[in-house]
PDB file of C-alpha atoms in Angstrom:
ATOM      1  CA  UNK J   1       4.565  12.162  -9.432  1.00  0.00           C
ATOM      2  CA  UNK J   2       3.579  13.634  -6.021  1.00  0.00           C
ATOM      3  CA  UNK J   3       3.588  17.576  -6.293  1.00  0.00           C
ATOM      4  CA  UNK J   4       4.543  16.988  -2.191  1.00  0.00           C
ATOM      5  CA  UNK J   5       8.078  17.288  -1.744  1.00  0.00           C
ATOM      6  CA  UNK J   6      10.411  14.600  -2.344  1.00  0.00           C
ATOM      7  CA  UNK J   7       9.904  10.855  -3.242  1.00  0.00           C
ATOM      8  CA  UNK J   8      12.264   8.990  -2.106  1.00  0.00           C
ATOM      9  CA  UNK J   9      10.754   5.842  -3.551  1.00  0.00           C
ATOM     10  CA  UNK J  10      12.739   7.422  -6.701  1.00  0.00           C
ATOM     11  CA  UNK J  11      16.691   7.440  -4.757  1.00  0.00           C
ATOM     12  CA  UNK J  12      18.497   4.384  -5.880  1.00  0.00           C
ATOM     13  CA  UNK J  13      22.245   3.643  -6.489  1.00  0.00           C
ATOM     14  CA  UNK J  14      23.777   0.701  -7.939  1.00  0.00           C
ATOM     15  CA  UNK J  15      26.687   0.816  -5.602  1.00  0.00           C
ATOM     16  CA  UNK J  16      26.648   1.786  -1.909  1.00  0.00           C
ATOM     17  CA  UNK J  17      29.509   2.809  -0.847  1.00  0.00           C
ATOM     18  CA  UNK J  18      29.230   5.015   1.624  1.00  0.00           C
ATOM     19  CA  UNK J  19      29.096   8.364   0.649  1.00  0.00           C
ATOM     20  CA  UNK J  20      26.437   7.025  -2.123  1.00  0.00           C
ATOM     21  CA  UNK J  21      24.465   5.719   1.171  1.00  0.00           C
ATOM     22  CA  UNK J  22      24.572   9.322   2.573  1.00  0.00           C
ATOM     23  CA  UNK J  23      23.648  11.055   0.090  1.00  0.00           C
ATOM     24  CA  UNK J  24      20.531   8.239  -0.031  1.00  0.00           C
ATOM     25  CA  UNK J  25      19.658   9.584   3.874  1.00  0.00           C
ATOM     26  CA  UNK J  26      20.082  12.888   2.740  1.00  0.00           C
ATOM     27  CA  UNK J  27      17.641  12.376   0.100  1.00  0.00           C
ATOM     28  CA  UNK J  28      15.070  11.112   2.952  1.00  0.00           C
ATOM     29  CA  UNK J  29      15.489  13.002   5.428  1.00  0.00           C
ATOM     30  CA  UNK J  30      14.412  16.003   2.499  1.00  0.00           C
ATOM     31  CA  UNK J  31      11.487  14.387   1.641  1.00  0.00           C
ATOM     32  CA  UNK J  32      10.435  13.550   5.880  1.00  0.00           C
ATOM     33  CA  UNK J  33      11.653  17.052   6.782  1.00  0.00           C
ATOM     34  CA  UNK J  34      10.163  19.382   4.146  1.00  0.00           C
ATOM     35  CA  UNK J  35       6.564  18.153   2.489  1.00  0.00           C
ATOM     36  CA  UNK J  36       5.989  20.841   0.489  1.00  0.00           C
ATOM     37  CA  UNK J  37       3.886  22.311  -2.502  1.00  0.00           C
ATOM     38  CA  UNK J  38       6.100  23.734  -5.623  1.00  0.00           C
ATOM     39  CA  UNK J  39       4.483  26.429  -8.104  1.00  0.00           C
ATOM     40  CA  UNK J  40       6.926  25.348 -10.398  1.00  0.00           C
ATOM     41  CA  UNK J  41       5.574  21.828 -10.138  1.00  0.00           C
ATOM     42  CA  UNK J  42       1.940  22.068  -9.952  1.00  0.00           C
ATOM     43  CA  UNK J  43       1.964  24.340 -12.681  1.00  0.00           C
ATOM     44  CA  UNK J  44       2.601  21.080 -14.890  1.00  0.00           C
ATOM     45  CA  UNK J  45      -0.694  19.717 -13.825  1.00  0.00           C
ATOM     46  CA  UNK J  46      -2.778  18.438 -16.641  1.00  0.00           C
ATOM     47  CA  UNK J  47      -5.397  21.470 -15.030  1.00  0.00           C
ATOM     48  CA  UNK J  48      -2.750  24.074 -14.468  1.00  0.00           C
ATOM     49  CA  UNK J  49      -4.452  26.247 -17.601  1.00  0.00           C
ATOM     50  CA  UNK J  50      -7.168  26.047 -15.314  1.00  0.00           C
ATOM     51  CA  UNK J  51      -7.891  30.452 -14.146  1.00  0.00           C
ATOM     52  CA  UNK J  52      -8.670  28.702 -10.353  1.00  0.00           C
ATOM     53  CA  UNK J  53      -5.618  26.569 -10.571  1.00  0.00           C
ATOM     54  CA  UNK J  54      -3.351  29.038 -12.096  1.00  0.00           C
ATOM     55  CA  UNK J  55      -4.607  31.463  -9.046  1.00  0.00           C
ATOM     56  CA  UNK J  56      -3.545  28.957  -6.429  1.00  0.00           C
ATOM     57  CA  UNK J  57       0.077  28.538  -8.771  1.00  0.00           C
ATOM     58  CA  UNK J  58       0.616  32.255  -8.069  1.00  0.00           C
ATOM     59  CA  UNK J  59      -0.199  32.305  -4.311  1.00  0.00           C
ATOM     60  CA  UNK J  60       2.487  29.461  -4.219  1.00  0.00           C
ATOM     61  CA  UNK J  61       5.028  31.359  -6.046  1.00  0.00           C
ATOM     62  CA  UNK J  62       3.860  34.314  -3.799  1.00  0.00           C
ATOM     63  CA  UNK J  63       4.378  33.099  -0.979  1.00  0.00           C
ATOM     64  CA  UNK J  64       7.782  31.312  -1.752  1.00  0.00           C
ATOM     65  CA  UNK J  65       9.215  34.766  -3.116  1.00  0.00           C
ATOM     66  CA  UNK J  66       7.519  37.170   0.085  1.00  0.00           C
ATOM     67  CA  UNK J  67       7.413  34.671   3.170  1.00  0.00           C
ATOM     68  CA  UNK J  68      11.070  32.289   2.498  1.00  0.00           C
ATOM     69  CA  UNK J  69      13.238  34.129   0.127  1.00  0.00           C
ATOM     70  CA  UNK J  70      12.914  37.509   1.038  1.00  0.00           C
ATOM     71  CA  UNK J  71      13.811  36.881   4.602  1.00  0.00           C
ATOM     72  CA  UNK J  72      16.454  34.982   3.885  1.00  0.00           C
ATOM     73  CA  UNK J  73      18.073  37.331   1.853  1.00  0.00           C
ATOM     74  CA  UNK J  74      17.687  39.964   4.671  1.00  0.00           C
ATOM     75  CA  UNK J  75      18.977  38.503   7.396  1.00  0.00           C
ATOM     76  CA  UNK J  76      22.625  39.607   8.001  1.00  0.00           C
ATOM     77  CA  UNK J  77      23.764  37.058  10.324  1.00  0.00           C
ATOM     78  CA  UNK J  78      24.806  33.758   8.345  1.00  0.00           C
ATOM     79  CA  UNK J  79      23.618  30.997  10.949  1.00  0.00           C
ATOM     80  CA  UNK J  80      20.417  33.829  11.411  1.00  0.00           C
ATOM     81  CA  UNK J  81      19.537  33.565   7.672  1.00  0.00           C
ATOM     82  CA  UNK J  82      20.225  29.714   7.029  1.00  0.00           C
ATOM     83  CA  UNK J  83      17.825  29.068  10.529  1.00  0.00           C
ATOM     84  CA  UNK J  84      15.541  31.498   9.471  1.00  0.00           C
ATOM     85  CA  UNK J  85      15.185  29.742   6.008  1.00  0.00           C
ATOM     86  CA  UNK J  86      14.552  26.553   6.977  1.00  0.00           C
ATOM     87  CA  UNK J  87      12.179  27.720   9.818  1.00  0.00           C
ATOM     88  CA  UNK J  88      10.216  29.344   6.468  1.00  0.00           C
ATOM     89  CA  UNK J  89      10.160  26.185   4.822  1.00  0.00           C
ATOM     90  CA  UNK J  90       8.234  24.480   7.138  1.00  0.00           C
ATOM     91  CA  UNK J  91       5.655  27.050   8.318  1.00  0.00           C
ATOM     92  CA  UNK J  92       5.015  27.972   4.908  1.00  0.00           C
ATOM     93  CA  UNK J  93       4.910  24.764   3.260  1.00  0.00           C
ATOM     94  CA  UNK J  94       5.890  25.992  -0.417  1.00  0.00           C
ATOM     95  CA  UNK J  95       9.588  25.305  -1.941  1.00  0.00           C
ATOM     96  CA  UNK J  96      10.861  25.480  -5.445  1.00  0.00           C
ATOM     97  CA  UNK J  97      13.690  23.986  -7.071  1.00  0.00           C
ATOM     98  CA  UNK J  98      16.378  26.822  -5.957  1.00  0.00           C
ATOM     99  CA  UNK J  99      14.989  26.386  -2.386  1.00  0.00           C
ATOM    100  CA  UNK J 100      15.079  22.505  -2.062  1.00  0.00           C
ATOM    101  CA  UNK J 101      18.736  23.364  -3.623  1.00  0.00           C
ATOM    102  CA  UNK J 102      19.390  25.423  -0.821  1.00  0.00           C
ATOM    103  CA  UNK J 103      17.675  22.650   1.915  1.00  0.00           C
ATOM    104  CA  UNK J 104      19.707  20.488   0.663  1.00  0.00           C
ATOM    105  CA  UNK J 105      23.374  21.906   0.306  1.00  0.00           C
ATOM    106  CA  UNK J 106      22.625  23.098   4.559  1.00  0.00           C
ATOM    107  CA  UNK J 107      22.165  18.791   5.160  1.00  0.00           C
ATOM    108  CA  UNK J 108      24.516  17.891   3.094  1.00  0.00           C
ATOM    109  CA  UNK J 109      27.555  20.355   4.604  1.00  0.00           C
ATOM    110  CA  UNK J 110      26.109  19.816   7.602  1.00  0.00           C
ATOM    111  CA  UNK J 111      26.880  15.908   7.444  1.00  0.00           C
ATOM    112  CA  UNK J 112      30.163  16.690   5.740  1.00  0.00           C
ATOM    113  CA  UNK J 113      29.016  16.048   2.355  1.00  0.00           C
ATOM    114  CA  UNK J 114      31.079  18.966   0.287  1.00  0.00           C
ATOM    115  CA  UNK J 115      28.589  20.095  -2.619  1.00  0.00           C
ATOM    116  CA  UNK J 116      27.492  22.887  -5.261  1.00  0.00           C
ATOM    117  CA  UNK J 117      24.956  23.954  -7.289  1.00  0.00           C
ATOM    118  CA  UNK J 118      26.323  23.952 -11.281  1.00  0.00           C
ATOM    119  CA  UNK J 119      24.613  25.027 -14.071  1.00  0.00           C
ATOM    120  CA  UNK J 120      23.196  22.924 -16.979  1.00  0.00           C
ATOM    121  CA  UNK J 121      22.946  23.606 -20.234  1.00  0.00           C
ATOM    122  CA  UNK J 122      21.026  22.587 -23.417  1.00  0.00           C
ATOM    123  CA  UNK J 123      22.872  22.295 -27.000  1.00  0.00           C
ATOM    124  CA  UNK J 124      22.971  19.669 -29.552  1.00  0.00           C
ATOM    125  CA  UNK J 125      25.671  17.048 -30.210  1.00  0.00           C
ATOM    126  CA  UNK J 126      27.482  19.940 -32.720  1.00  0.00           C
ATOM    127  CA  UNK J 127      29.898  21.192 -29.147  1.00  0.00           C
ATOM    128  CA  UNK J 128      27.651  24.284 -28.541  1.00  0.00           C
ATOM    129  CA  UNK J 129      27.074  25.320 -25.071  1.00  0.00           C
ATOM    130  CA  UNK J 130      23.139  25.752 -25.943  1.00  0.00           C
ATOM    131  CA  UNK J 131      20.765  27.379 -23.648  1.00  0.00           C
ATOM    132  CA  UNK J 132      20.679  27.670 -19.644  1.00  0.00           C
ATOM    133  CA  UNK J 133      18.321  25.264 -18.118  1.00  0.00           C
ATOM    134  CA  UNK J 134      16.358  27.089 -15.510  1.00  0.00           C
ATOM    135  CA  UNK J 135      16.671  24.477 -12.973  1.00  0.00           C
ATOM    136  CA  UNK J 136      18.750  23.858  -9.725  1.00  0.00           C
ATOM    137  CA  UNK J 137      20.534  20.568  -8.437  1.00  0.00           C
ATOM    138  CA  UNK J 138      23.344  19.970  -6.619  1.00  0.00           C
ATOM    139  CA  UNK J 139      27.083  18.166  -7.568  1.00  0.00           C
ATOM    140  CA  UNK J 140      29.064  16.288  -4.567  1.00  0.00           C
ATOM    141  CA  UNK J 141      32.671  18.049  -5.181  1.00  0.00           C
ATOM    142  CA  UNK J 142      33.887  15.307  -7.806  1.00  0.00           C
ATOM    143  CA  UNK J 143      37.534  13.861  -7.438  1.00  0.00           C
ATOM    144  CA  UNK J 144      39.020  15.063 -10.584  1.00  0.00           C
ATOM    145  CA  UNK J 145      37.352  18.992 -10.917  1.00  0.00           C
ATOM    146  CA  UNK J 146      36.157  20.174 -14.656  1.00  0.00           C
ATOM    147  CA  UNK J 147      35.195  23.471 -15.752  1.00  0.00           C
ATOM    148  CA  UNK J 148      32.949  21.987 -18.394  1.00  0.00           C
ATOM    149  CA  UNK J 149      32.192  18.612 -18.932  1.00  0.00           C
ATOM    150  CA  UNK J 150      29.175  16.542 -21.434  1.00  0.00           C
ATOM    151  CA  UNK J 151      26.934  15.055 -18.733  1.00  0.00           C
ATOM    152  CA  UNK J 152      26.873  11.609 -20.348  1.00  0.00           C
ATOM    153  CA  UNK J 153      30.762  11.737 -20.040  1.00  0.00           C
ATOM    154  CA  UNK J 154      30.363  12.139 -15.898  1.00  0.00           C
ATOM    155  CA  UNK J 155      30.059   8.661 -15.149  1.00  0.00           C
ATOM    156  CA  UNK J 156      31.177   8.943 -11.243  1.00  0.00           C
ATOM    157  CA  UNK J 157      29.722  12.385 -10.677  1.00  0.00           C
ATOM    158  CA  UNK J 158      26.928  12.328  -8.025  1.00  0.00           C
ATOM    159  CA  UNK J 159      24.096  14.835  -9.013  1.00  0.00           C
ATOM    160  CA  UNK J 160      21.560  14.841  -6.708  1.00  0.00           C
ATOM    161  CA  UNK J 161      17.772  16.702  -7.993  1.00  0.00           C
ATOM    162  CA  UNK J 162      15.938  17.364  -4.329  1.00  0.00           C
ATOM    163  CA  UNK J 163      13.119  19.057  -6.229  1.00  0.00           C
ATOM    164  CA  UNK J 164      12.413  15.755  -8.148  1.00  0.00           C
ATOM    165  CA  UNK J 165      13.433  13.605  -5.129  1.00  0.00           C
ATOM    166  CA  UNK J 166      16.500  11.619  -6.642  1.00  0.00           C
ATOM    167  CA  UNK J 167      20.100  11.779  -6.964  1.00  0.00           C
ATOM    168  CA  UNK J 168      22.182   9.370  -8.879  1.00  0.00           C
ATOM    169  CA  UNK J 169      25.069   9.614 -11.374  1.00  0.00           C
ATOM    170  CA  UNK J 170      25.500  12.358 -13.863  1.00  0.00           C
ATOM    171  CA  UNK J 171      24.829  10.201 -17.224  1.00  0.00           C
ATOM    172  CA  UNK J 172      21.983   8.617 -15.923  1.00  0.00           C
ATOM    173  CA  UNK J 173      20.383  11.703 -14.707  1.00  0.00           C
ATOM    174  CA  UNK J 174      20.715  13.086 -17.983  1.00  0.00           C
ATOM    175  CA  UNK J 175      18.765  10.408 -19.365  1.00  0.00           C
ATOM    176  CA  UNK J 176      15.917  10.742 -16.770  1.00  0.00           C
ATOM    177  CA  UNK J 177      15.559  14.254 -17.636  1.00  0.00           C
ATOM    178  CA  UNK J 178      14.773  13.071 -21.120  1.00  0.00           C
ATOM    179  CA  UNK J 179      12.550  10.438 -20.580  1.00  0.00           C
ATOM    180  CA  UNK J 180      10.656  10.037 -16.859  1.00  0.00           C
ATOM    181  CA  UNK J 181      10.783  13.720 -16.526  1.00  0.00           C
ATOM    182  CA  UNK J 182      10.617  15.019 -20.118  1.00  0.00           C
ATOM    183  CA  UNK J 183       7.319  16.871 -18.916  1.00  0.00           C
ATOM    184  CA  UNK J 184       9.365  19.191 -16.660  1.00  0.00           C
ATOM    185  CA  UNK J 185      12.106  19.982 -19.198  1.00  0.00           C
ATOM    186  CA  UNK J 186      10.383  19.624 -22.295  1.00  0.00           C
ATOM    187  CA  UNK J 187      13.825  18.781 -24.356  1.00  0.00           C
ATOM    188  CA  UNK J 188      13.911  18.872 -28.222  1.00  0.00           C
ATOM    189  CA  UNK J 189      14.982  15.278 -29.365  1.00  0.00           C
ATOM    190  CA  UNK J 190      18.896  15.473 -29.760  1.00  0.00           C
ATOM    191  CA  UNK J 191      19.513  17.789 -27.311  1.00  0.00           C
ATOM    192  CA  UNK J 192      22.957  17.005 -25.336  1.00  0.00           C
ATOM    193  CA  UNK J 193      23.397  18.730 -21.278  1.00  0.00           C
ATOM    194  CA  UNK J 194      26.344  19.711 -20.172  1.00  0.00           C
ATOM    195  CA  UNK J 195      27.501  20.982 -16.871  1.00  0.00           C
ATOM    196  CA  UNK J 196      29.810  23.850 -15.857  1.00  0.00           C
ATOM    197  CA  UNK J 197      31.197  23.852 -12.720  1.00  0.00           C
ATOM    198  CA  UNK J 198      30.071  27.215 -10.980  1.00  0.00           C
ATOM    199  CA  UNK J 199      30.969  26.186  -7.405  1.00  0.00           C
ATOM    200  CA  UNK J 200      27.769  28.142  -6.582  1.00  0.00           C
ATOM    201  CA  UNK J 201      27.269  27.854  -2.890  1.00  0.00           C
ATOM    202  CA  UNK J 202      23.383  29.091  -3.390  1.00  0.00           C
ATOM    203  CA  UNK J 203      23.879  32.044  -0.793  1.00  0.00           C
ATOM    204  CA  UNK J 204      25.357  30.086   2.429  1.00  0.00           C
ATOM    205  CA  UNK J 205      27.988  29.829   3.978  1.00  0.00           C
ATOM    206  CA  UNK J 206      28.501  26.883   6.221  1.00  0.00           C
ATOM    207  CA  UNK J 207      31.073  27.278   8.814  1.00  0.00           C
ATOM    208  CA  UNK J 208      32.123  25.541  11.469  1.00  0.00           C
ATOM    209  CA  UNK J 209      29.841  27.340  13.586  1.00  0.00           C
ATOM    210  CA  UNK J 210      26.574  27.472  10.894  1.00  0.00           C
ATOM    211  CA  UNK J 211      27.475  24.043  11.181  1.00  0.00           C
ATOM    212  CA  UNK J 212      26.923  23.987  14.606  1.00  0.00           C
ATOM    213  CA  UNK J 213      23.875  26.194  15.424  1.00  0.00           C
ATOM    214  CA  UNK J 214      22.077  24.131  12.301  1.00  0.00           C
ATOM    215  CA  UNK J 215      23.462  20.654  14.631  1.00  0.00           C
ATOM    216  CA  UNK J 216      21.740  21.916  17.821  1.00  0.00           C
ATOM    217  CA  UNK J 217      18.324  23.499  16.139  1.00  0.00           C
ATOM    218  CA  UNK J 218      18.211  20.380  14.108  1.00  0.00           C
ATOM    219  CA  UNK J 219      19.496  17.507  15.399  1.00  0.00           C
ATOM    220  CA  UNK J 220      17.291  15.050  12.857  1.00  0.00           C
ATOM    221  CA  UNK J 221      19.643  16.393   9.998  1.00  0.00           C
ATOM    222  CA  UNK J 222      22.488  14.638  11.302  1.00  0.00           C
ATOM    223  CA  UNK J 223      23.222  11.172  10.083  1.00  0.00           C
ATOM    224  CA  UNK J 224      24.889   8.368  12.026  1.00  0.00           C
ATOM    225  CA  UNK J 225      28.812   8.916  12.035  1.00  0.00           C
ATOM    226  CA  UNK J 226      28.743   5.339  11.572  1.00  0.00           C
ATOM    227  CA  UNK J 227      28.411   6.458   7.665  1.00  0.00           C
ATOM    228  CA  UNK J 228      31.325   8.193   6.306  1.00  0.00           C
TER     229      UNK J 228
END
């Protein structure tokens, strides 16, 4: 796995209906638009122990916490702070999971794609909600809404993972998290995910006219209108 950004060798669906197909262009335009270094990432590196290594982990982290979320945070303006976040991203090169969330919810609203960020959780099979996993993805606002659903039971719920560079349905990203990317998560065997709903809209709001100002500054986020 690249520690650059997104791969979107990884984004595959095996039906493409359209909004499946959107979220695919989504997926690449993330991983054209933002090449990026994650702390959270790198620090997985078979050398991350290493005191050099872990020095240039920190400087990442740094740098993502003083030079993209900080300003963000302090802009008052909405369209201000969304511009001014993505502007961040690519001067500074550096992203973690909660800001590729955030990259990715401003494309996807912006192309009319309704999504937000849930939370997972860890438990066994026993019904317990188990432990918070400290990572962010994003959920395309499913048909029939839950509060709290088994991830293996959300067989036509679109989670998409911009940090890892894939979307795909919820069951089957459950089992990528235990197997391809078991190094990230580190899951006990047995362990069960479920999802709560949050409708978490990671700090932005995107109105008509954040819609807009993101539209003119960025006109590459915009997907052909030929794909609903």
């Amino acid at each position: 796995m690249d520690v650059c950004g997104v791969n979107s060798n990884n984004i595959y669906f095996t039906s493409k209906t359209p909004p499946k197909r959107k979220v695919e262009m989504i997926c690449r335009i993330m991983a054209k638009e933002f090449p990026v270094v994650s702390g959270t990432k790198a620090a997985e590196f078979a050398h991350s122990e290493n005191p050099v290594f872990k020095k240039v982990i920190e400087k990442i982290n740094e740098i993502i916490s003083d030079k993209i979320r900080d300003p963000f945070w302090a802009c008052k303006d909405n369209s201000e702070r969304i511009l001014t976040f993505i502007q961040n991203v690519k001067n500074f090169h550096c992203a973690n999971c909660a800001d590729f969330a955030k990259l990715c919810s401003i494309i996807c609203h912006t192309n009319g794609v309704e999504v937000t960020q849930p939370r997972i959780f860890a438990g066994t099979d026993g019904g317990e909600l188990g432990e918070l996993v400290d990572h962010a993805v994003l959920m395309i606002k499913p048909e029939k809404n839950f509060v709290y659903k088994k991830m293996s039971e959300l067989k036509d719920v679109i989670i998409i993972d911009p940090w890892l560079g894939f979307a795909d349905f919820a069951d089957r990203v459950e089992r990528r998290f235990m197997s391809e990317y078991s190094n990230f998560f580190k899951f006990p065997e047995g362990t069960k995910l479920r999802i709560i709903n949050m409708t978490d809209d990671c700090g932005i709001r995107m109105t008509p006219e954040t819609i807009n100002t993101v539209k003119q500054n960025y006109p590459q986020f915009v997907i052909n209108n030929e794909i609903n």
